[in-house]
CSV table of C-alpha atoms in Angstrom, one decimal:
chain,number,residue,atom,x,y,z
A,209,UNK,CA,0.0,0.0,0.0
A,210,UNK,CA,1.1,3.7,-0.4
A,211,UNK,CA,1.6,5.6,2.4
A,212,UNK,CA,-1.3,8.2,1.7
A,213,UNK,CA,-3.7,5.1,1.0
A,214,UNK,CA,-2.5,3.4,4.5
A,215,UNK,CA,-2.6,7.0,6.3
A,216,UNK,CA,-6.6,7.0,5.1
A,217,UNK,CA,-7.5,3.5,6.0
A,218,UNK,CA,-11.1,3.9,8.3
A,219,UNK,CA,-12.5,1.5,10.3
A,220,UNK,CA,-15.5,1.0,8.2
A,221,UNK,CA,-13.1,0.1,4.9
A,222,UNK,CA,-12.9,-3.3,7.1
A,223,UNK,CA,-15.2,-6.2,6.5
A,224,UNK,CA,-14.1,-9.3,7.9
A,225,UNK,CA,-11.0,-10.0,6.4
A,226,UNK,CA,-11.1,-7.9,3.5
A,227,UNK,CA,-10.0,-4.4,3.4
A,228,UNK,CA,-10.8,-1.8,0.8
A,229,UNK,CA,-8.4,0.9,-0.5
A,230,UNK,CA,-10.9,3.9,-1.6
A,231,UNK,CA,-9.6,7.3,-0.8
A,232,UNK,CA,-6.2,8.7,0.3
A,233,UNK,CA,-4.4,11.4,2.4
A,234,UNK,CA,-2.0,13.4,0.8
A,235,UNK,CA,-0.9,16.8,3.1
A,236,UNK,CA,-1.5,20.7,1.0
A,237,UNK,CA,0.2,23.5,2.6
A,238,UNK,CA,0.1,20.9,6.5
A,239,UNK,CA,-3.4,20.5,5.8
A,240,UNK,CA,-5.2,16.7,4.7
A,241,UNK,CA,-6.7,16.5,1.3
A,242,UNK,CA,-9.3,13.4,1.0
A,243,UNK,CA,-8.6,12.2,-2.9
A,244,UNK,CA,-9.0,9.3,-5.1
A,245,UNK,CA,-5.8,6.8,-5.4
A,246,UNK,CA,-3.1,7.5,-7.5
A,247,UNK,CA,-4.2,5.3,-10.1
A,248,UNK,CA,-7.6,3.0,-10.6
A,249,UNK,CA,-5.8,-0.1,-9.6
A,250,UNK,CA,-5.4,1.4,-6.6
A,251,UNK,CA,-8.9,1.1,-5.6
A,252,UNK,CA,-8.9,-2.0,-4.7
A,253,UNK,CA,-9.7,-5.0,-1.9
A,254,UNK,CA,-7.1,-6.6,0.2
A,255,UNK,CA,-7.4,-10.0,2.0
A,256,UNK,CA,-5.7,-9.7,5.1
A,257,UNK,CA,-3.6,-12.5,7.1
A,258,UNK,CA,-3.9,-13.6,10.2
A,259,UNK,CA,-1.6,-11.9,12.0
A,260,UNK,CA,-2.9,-8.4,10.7
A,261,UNK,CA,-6.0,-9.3,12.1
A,262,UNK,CA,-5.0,-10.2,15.3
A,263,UNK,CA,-3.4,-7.1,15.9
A,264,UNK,CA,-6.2,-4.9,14.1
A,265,UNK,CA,-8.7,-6.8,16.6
A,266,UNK,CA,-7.2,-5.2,19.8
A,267,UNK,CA,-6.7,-1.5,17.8
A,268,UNK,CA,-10.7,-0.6,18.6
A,269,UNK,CA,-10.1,-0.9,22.5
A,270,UNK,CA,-7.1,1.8,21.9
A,271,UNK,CA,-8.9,3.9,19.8
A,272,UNK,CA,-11.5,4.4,22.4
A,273,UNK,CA,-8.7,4.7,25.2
A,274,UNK,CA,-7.0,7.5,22.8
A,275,UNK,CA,-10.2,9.2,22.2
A,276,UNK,CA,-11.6,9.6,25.8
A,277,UNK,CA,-7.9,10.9,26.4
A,278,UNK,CA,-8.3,14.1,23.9
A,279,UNK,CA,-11.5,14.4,25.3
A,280,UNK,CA,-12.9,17.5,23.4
A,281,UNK,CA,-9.9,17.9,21.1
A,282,UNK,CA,-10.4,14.9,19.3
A,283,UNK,CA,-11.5,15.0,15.9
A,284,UNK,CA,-13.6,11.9,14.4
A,285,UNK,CA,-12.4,10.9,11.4
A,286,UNK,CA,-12.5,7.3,11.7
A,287,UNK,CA,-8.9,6.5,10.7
A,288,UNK,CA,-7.0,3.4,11.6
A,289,UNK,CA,-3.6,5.3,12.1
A,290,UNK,CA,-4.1,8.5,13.9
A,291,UNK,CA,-2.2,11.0,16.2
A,292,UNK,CA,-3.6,11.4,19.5
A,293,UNK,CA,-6.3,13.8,18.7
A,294,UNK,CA,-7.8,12.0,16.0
A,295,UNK,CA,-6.7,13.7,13.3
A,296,UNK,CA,-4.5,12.2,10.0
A,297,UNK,CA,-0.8,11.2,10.6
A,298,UNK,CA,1.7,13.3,8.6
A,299,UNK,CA,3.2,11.0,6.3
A,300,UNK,CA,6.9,11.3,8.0
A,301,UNK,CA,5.3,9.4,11.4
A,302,UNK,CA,5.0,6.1,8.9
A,303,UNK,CA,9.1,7.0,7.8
A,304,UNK,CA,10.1,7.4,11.6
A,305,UNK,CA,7.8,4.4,12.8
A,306,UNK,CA,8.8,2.1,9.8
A,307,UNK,CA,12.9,3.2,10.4
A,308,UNK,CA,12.4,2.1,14.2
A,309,UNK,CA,10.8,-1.3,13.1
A,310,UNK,CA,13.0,-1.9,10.8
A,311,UNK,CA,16.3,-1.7,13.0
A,312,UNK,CA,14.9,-3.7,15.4
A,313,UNK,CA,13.7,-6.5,13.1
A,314,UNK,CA,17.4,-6.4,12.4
A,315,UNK,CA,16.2,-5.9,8.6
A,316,UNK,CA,18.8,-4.2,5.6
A,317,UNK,CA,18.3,-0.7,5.1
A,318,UNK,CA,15.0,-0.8,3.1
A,319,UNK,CA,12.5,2.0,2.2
A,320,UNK,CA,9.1,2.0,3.8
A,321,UNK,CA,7.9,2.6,-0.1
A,322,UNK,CA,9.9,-1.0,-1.0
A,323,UNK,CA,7.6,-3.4,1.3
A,324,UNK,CA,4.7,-2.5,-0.6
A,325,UNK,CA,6.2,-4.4,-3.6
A,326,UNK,CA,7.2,-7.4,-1.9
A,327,UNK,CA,3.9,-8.8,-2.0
A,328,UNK,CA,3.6,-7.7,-5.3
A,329,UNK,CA,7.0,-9.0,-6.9
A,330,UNK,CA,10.1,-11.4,-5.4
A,331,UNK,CA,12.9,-9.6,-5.7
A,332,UNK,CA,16.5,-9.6,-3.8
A,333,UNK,CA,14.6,-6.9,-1.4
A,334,UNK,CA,11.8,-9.4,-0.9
A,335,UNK,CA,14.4,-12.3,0.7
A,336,UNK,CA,15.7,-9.8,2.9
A,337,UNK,CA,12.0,-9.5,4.6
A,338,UNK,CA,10.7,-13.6,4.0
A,339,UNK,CA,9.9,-14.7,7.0
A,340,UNK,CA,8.0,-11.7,8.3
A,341,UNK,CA,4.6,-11.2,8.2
A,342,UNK,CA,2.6,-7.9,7.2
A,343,UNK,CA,1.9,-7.8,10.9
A,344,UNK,CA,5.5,-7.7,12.1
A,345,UNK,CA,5.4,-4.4,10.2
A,346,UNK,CA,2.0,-3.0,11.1
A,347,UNK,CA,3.2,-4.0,15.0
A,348,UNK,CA,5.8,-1.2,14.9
A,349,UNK,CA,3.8,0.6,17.4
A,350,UNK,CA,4.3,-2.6,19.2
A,351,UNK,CA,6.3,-6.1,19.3
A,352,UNK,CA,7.7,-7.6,16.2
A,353,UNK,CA,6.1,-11.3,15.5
A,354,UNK,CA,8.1,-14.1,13.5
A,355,UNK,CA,6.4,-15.9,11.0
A,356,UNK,CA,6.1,-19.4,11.3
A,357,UNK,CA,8.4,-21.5,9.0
């Protein structure tokens, strides 16, 4: 996924297991825009693992946590990823977050922009991450999980 399609993922694009891409965040002037994805293939539906699951099922109880915390200041927007008020994460956060993971999962020096294609296409880039699932990833606001072999 691209970062301004991840950034504008609600709670209502999930059904199940299946989550749909339909809008994006992209910042004007440190303000969110709502738009279409970049191209038509990127509206799309994803079928999520397991593991992504599992750690989107304990997100809700956070969300509320976060938004009796702001209290007034918080803005509804629905979003998945937030900052602490509600409002859209500036696309950096997913950079800083992703760098943090990354080091940790003791993982080469890879662009947050490369994982997107390693479900898409093997490549060299793509060894360097088998083994880790899309939740290991996702989890960098919490623990790293191993795949199973």
């Amino acid at each position: 996924m691209r970062k301004s399609e991840l950034l504008d993922l609600r709670w209502a694009d999930l059904n199940r297991q299946i989550l749909s891409v339909r809008q994006t965040v992209v910042w004007v002037a440190y303000e969110p825009k709502i738009e279409t994805p970049k191209t038509n293939a990127g509206v799309r539906d994803l079928m999520l693992d397991a593991g992504t699951l599992g750690w989107l099922e304990v997100r809700p109880a956070a969300y509320i946590t976060e938004r009796e915390a702001a209290g007034e200041s918080w803005a509804e927007h629905d979003l998945m990823f937030r900052d602490r008020e509600g409002r859209p994460l500036m696309p950096w956060r997913i950079d800083h977050y992703w760098r943090a993971l990354r080091n940790g999962c003791g993982v080469k020096q890879i662009r947050f922009h490369d994982i997107r294609h390693t479900y898409a296409t093997p490549t060299p880039r793509w060894r360097l991450l088998r083994g880790w699932t899309c939740g290991c990833w996702l989890s960098g606001w919490g623990t790293q999980t191993r795949a199973s072999p």
